[in-house]
mmCIF file of C-alpha atoms in Angstrom:
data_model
loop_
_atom_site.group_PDB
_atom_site.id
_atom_site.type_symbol
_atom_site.label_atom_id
_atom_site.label_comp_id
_atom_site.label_asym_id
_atom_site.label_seq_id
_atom_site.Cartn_x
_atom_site.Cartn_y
_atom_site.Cartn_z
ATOM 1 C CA UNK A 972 8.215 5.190 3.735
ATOM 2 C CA UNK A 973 11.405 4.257 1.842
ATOM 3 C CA UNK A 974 14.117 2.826 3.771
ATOM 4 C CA UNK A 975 17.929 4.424 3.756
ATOM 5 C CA UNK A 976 19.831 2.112 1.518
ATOM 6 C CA UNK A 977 23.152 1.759 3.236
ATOM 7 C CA UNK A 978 26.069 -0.432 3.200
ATOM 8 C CA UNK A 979 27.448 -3.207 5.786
ATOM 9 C CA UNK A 980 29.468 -1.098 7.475
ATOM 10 C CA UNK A 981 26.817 1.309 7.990
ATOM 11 C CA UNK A 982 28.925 3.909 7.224
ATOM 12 C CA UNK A 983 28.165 5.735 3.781
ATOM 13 C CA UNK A 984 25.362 4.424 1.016
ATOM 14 C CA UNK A 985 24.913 2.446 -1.324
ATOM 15 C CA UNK A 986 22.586 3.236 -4.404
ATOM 16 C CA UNK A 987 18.460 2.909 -4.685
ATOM 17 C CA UNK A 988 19.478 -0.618 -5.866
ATOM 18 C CA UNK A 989 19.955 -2.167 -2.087
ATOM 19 C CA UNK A 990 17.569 -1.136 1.314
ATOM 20 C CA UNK A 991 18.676 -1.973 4.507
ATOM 21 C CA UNK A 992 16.248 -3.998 6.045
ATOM 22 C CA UNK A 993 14.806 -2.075 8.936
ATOM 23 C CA UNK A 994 13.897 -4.185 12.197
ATOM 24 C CA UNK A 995 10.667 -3.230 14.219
ATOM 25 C CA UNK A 996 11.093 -1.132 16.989
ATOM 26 C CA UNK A 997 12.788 -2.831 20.290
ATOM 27 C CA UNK A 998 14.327 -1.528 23.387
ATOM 28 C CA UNK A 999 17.374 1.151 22.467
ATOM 29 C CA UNK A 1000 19.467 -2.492 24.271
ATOM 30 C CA UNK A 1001 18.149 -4.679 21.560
ATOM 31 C CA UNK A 1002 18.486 -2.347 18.933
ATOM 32 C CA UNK A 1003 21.942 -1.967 19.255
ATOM 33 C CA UNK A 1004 23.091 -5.543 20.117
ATOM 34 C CA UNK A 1005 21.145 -6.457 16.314
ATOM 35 C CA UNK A 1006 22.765 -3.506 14.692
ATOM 36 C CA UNK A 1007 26.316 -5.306 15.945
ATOM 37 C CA UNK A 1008 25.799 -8.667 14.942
ATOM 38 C CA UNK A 1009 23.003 -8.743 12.457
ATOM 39 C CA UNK A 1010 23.035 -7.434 8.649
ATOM 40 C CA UNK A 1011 20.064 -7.589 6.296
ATOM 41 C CA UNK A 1012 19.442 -6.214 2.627
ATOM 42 C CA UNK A 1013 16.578 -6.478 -0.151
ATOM 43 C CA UNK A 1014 17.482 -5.881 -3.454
ATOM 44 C CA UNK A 1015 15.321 -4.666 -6.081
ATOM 45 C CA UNK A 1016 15.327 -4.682 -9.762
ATOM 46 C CA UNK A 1017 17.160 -1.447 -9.978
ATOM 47 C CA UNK A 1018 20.947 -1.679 -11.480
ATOM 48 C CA UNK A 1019 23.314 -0.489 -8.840
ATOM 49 C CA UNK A 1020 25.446 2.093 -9.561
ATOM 50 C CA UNK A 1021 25.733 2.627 -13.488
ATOM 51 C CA UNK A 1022 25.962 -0.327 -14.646
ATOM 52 C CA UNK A 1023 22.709 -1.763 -16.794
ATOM 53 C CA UNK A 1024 22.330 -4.938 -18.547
ATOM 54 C CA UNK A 1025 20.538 -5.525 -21.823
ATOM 55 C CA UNK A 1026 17.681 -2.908 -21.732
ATOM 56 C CA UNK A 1027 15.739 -5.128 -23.981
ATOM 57 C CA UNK A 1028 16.014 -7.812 -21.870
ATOM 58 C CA UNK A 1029 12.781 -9.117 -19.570
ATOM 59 C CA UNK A 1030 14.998 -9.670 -16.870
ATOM 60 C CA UNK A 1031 16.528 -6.085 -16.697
ATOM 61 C CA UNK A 1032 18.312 -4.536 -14.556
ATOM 62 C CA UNK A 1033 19.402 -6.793 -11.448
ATOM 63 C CA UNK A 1034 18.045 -10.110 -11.835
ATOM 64 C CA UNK A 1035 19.617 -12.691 -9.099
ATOM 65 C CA UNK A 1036 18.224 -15.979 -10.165
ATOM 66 C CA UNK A 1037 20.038 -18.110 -12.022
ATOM 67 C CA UNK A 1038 17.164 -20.652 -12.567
ATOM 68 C CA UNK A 1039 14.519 -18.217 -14.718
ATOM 69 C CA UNK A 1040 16.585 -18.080 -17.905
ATOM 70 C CA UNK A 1041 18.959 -15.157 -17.719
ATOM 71 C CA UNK A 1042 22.064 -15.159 -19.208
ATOM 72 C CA UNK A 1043 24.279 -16.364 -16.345
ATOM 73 C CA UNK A 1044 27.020 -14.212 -16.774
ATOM 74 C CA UNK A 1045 25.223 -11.577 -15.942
ATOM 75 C CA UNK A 1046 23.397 -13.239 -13.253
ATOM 76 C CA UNK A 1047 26.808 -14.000 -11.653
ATOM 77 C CA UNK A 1048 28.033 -10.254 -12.030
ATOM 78 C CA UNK A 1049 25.225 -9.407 -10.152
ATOM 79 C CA UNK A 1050 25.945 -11.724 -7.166
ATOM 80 C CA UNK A 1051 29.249 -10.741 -6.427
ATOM 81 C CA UNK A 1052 27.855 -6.682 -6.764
ATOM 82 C CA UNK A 1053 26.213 -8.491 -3.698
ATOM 83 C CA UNK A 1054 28.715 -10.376 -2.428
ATOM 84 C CA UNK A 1055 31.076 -6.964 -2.465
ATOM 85 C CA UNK A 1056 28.390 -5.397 -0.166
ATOM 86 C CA UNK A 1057 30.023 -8.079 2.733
ATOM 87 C CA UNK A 1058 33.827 -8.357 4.304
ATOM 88 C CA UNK A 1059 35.227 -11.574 2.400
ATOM 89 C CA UNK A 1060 35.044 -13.642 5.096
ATOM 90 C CA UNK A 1061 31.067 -13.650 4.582
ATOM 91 C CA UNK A 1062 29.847 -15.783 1.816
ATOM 92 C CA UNK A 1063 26.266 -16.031 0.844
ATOM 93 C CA UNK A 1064 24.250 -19.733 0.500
ATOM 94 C CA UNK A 1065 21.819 -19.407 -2.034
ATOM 95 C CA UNK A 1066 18.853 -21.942 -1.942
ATOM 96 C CA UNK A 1067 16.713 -24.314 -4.654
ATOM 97 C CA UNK A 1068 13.422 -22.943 -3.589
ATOM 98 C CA UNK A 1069 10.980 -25.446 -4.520
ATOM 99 C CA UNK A 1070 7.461 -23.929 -3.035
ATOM 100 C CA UNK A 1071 7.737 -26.439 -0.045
ATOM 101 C CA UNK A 1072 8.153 -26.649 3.822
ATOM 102 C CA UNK A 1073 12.009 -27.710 4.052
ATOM 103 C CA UNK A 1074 14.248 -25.651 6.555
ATOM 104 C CA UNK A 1075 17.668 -26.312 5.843
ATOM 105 C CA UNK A 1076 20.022 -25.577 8.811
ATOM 106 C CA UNK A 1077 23.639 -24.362 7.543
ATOM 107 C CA UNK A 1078 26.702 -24.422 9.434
ATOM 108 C CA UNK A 1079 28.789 -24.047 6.533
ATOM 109 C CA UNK A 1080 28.169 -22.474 2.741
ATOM 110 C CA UNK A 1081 27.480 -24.847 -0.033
ATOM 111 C CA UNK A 1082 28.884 -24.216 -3.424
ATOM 112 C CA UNK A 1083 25.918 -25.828 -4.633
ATOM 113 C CA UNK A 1084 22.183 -24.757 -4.043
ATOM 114 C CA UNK A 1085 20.572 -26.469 -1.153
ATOM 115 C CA UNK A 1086 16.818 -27.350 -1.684
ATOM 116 C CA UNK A 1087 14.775 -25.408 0.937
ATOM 117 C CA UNK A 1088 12.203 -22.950 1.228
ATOM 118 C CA UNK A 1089 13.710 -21.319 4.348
ATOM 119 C CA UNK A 1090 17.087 -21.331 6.572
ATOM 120 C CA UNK A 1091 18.316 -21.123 9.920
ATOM 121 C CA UNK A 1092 21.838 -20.463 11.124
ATOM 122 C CA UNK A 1093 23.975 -19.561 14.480
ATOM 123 C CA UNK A 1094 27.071 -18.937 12.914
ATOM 124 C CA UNK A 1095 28.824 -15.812 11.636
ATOM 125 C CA UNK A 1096 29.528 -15.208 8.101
ATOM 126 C CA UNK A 1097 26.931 -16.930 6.567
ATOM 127 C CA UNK A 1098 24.430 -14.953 4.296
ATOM 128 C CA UNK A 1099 21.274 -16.687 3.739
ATOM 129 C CA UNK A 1100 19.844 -15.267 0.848
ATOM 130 C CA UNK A 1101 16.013 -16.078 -0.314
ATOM 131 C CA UNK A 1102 14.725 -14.843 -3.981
ATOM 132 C CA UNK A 1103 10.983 -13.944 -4.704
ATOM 133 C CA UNK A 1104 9.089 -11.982 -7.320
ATOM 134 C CA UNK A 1105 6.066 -11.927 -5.838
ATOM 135 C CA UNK A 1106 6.014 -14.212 -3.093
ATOM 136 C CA UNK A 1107 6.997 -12.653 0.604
ATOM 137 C CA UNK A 1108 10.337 -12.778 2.052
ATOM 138 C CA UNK A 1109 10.586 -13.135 5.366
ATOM 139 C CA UNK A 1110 13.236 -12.575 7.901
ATOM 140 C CA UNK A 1111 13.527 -13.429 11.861
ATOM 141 C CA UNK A 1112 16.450 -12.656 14.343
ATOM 142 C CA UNK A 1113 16.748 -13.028 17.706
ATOM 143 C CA UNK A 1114 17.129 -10.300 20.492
ATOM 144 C CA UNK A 1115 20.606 -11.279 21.164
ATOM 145 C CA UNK A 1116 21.756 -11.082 17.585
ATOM 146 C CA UNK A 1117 23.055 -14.739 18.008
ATOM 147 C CA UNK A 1118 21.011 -16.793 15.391
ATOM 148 C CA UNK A 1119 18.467 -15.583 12.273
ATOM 149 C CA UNK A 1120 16.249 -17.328 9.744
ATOM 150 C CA UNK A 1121 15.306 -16.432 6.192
ATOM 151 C CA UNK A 1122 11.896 -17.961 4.791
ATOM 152 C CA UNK A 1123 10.310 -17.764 1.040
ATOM 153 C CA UNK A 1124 6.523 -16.963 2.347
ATOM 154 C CA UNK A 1125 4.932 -17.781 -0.912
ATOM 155 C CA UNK A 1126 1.450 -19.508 -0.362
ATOM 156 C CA UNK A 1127 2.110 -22.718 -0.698
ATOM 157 C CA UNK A 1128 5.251 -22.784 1.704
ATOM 158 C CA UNK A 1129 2.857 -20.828 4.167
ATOM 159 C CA UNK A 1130 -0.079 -22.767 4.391
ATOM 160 C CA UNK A 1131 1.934 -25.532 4.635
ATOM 161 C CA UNK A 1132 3.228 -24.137 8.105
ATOM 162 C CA UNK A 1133 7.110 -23.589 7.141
ATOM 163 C CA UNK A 1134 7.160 -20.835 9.336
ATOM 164 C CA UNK A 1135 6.139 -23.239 12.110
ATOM 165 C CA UNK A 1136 9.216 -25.249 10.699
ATOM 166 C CA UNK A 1137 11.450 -23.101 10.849
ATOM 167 C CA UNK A 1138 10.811 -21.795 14.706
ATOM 168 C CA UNK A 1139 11.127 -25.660 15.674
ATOM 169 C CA UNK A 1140 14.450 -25.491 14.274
ATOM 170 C CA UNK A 1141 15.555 -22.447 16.092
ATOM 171 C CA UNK A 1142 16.724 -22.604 19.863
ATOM 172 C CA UNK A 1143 15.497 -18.682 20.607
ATOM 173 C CA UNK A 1144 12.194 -19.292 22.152
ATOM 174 C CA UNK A 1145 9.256 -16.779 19.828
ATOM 175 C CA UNK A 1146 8.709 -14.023 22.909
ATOM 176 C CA UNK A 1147 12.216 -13.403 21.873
ATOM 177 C CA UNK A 1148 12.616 -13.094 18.094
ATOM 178 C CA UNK A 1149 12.047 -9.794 15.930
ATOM 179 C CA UNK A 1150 10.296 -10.781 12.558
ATOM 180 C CA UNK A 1151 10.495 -8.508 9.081
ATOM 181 C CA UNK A 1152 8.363 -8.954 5.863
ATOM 182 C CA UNK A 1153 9.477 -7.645 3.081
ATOM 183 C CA UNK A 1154 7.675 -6.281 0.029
ATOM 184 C CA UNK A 1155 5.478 -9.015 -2.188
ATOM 185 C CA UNK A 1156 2.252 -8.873 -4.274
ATOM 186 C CA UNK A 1157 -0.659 -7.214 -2.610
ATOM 187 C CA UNK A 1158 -3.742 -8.114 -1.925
ATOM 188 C CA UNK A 1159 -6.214 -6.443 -4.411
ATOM 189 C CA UNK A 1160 -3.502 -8.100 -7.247
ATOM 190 C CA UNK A 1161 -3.071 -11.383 -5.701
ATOM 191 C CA UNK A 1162 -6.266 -13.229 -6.954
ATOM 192 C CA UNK A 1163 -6.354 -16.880 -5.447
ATOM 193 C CA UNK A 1164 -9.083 -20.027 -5.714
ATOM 194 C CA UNK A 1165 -11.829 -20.785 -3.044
ATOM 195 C CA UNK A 1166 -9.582 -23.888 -2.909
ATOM 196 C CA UNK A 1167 -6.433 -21.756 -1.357
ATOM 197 C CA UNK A 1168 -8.640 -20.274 1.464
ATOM 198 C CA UNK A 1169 -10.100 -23.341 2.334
ATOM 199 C CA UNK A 1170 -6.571 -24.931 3.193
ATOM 200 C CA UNK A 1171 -5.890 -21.776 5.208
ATOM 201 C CA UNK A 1172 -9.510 -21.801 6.467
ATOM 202 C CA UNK A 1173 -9.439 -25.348 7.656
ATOM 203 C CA UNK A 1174 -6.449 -24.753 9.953
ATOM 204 C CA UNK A 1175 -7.684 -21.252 11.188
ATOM 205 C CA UNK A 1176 -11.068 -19.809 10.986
ATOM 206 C CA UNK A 1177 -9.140 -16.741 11.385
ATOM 207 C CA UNK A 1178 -7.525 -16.844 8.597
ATOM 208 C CA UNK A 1179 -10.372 -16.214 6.237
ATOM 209 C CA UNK A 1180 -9.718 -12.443 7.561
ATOM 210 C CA UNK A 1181 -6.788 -12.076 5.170
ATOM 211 C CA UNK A 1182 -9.376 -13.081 2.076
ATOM 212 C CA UNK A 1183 -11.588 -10.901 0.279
ATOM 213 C CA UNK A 1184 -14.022 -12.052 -2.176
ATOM 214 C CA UNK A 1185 -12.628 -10.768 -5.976
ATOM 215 C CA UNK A 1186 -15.515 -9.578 -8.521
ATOM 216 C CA UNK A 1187 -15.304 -13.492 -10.458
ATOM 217 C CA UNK A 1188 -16.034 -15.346 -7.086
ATOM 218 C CA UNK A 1189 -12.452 -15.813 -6.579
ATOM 219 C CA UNK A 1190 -10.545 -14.335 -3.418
ATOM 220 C CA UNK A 1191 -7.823 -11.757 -2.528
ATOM 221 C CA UNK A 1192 -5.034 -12.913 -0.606
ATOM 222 C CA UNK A 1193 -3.004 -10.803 1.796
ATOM 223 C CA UNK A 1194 0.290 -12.470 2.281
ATOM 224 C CA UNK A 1195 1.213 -10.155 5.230
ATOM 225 C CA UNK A 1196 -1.958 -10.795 6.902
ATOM 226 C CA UNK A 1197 -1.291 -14.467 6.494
ATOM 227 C CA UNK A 1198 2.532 -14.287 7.733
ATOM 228 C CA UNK A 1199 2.061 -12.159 10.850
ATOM 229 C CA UNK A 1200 -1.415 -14.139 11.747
ATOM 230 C CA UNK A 1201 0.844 -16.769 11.534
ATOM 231 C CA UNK A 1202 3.769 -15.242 13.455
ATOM 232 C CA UNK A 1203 1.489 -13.954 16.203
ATOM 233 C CA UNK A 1204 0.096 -17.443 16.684
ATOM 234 C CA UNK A 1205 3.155 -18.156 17.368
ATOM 235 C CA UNK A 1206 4.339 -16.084 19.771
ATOM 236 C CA UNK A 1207 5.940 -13.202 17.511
ATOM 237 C CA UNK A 1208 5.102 -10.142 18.565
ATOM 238 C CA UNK A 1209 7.612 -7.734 17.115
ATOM 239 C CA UNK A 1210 6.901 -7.511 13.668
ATOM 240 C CA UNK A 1211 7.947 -5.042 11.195
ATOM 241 C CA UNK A 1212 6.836 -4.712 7.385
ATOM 242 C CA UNK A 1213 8.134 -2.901 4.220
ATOM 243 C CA UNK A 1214 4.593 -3.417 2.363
ATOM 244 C CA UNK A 1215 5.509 -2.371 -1.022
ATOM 245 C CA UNK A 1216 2.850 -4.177 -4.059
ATOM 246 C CA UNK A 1217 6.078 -5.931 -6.232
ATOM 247 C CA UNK A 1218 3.282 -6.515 -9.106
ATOM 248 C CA UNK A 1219 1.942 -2.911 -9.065
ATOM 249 C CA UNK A 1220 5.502 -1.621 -9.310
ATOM 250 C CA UNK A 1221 7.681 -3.299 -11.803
ATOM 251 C CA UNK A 1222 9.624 -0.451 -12.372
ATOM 252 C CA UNK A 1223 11.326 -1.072 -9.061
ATOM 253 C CA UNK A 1224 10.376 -4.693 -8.612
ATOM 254 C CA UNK A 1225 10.124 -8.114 -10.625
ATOM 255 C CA UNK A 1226 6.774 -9.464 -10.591
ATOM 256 C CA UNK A 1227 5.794 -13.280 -12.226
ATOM 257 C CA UNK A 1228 2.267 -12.687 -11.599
ATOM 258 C CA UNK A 1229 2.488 -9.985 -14.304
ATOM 259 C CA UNK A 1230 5.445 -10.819 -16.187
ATOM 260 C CA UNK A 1231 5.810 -14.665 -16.189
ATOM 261 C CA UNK A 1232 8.902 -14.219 -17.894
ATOM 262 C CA UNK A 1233 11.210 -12.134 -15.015
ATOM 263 C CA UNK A 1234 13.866 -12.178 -12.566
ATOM 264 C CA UNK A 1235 14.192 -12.296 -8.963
ATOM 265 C CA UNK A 1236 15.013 -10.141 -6.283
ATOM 266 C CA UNK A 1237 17.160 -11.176 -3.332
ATOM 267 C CA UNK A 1238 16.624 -10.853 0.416
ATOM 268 C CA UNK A 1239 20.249 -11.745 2.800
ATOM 269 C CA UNK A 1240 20.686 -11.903 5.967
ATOM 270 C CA UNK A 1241 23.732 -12.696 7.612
ATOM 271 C CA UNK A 1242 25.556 -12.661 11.440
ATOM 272 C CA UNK A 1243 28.471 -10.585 11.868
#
């Protein structure tokens, strides 16, 4: 089901270009102490409004990552479309994502990119923003609204337990945080080596559930399956998902599986 693309404020939409993130469902108390104090968008690869960049471009319409060979002008015009989406007082950290485990904690925004695969913060106007195009972007916030986490689920960051990482850096015990995936490449597209299961495998037997075998002898891998496995082992039970296939839809999403050459959608979460 496609999610109601709205604004901060909640109070009349944006265009196709932006989706509220939609948390899993929680007592009507929970609900609406989140809906206070917690805001979260995914962008896609849709232009917002009527403004398009250079049709002949690979990295058309609303590419967000300044590090995949875009012009940056347009890069930049696309960030503050974002950052206009936010009162001024909120500024938006955005992150060197280098396929690792780091969890950076911010207290304060960084003009320059901090190197981390995932963030945690407990203080208000601070968007954490984590890009993917392909990989699975994954949000968590706590009951209270008082403290949230962003994490680039991509496999390598995953098997490597940075979800794990990022909990240990978070005071709200698991029982108590909401978790959202957002849309990355599916499983029947997302062909991996024996050699990626096996790292999986070795920690988990259970695991090996979120692997098929492909028709080469390779294996499918099902990033959600993996994520909320992993979530659930952890004591995350409330867990909702906007499983949309980013490489069997590049008319709305950027894929590098498909493309190689592509741009990056954002996810940004931020306390109010």
């Amino acid at each position: 089901m496609r999610q109601k693309s709205i604004n901060y404020n909640m109070q009349q939409e944006v265009d196709s270009a932006i989706e509220q993130v939609q948390w899993p469902i929680c007592s009507l108390r929970d609900k609406k102490r989140i809906n206070d104090h917690v805001f979260a968008l995914q962008t896609t690869r849709v232009s917002p409004k009527e403004y398009v960049n250079d049709l002949s471009s690979p990295y058309r319409y609303f590419n967000l990552g300044l590090h995949v060979g875009d012009c940056a002008k347009h890069v930049e015009k696309n960030r503050q479309y974002i950052q206009t989406l936010f009162p001024t007082n909120i500024k938006i950290q955005w992150f060197k994502q280098v396929h690792g485990n780091e969890v950076a904690e911010v207290s304060q925004v960084s003009s320059h990119n901090i190197t981390a695969d995932a963030a945690v913060t407990r203080e208000k106007d601070i968007g954490l923003a984590i890009m993917t195009a392909d990989c699975l972007p994954i949000l968590l916030v706590s009951k209270l609204g008082d403290e949230i986490a962003a994490i680039h689920g991509g496999w390598r960051p995953l098997v490597a337990n940075i979800i794990n990482n990022t909990l240990e850096k978070m005071k709200t015990k698991p029982t108590d945080l909401y978790a959202w995936l957002g849309p990355c490449i599916s499983q029947k597209n997302f062909e991996v080596g024996h050699e990626v299961k096996a790292q999986f495998v070795e920690q988990d037997e259970g695991f090996s559930l979120a692997f098929k075998v492909s028709v080469n002898g390779k294996y499918l891998a099902d990033l959600h399956h993996i994520a909320r496995l992993q979530l659930e082992n952890l004591g995350i039970q409330q867990i909702s998902t906007l499983p949309e296939c980013t490489y069997a839809n590049t008319d709305k999403y950027y894929s590098y599986r498909k493309n190689a050459v592509t741009g990056r959608m954002a996810t940004v979460i931020c306390l109010k």
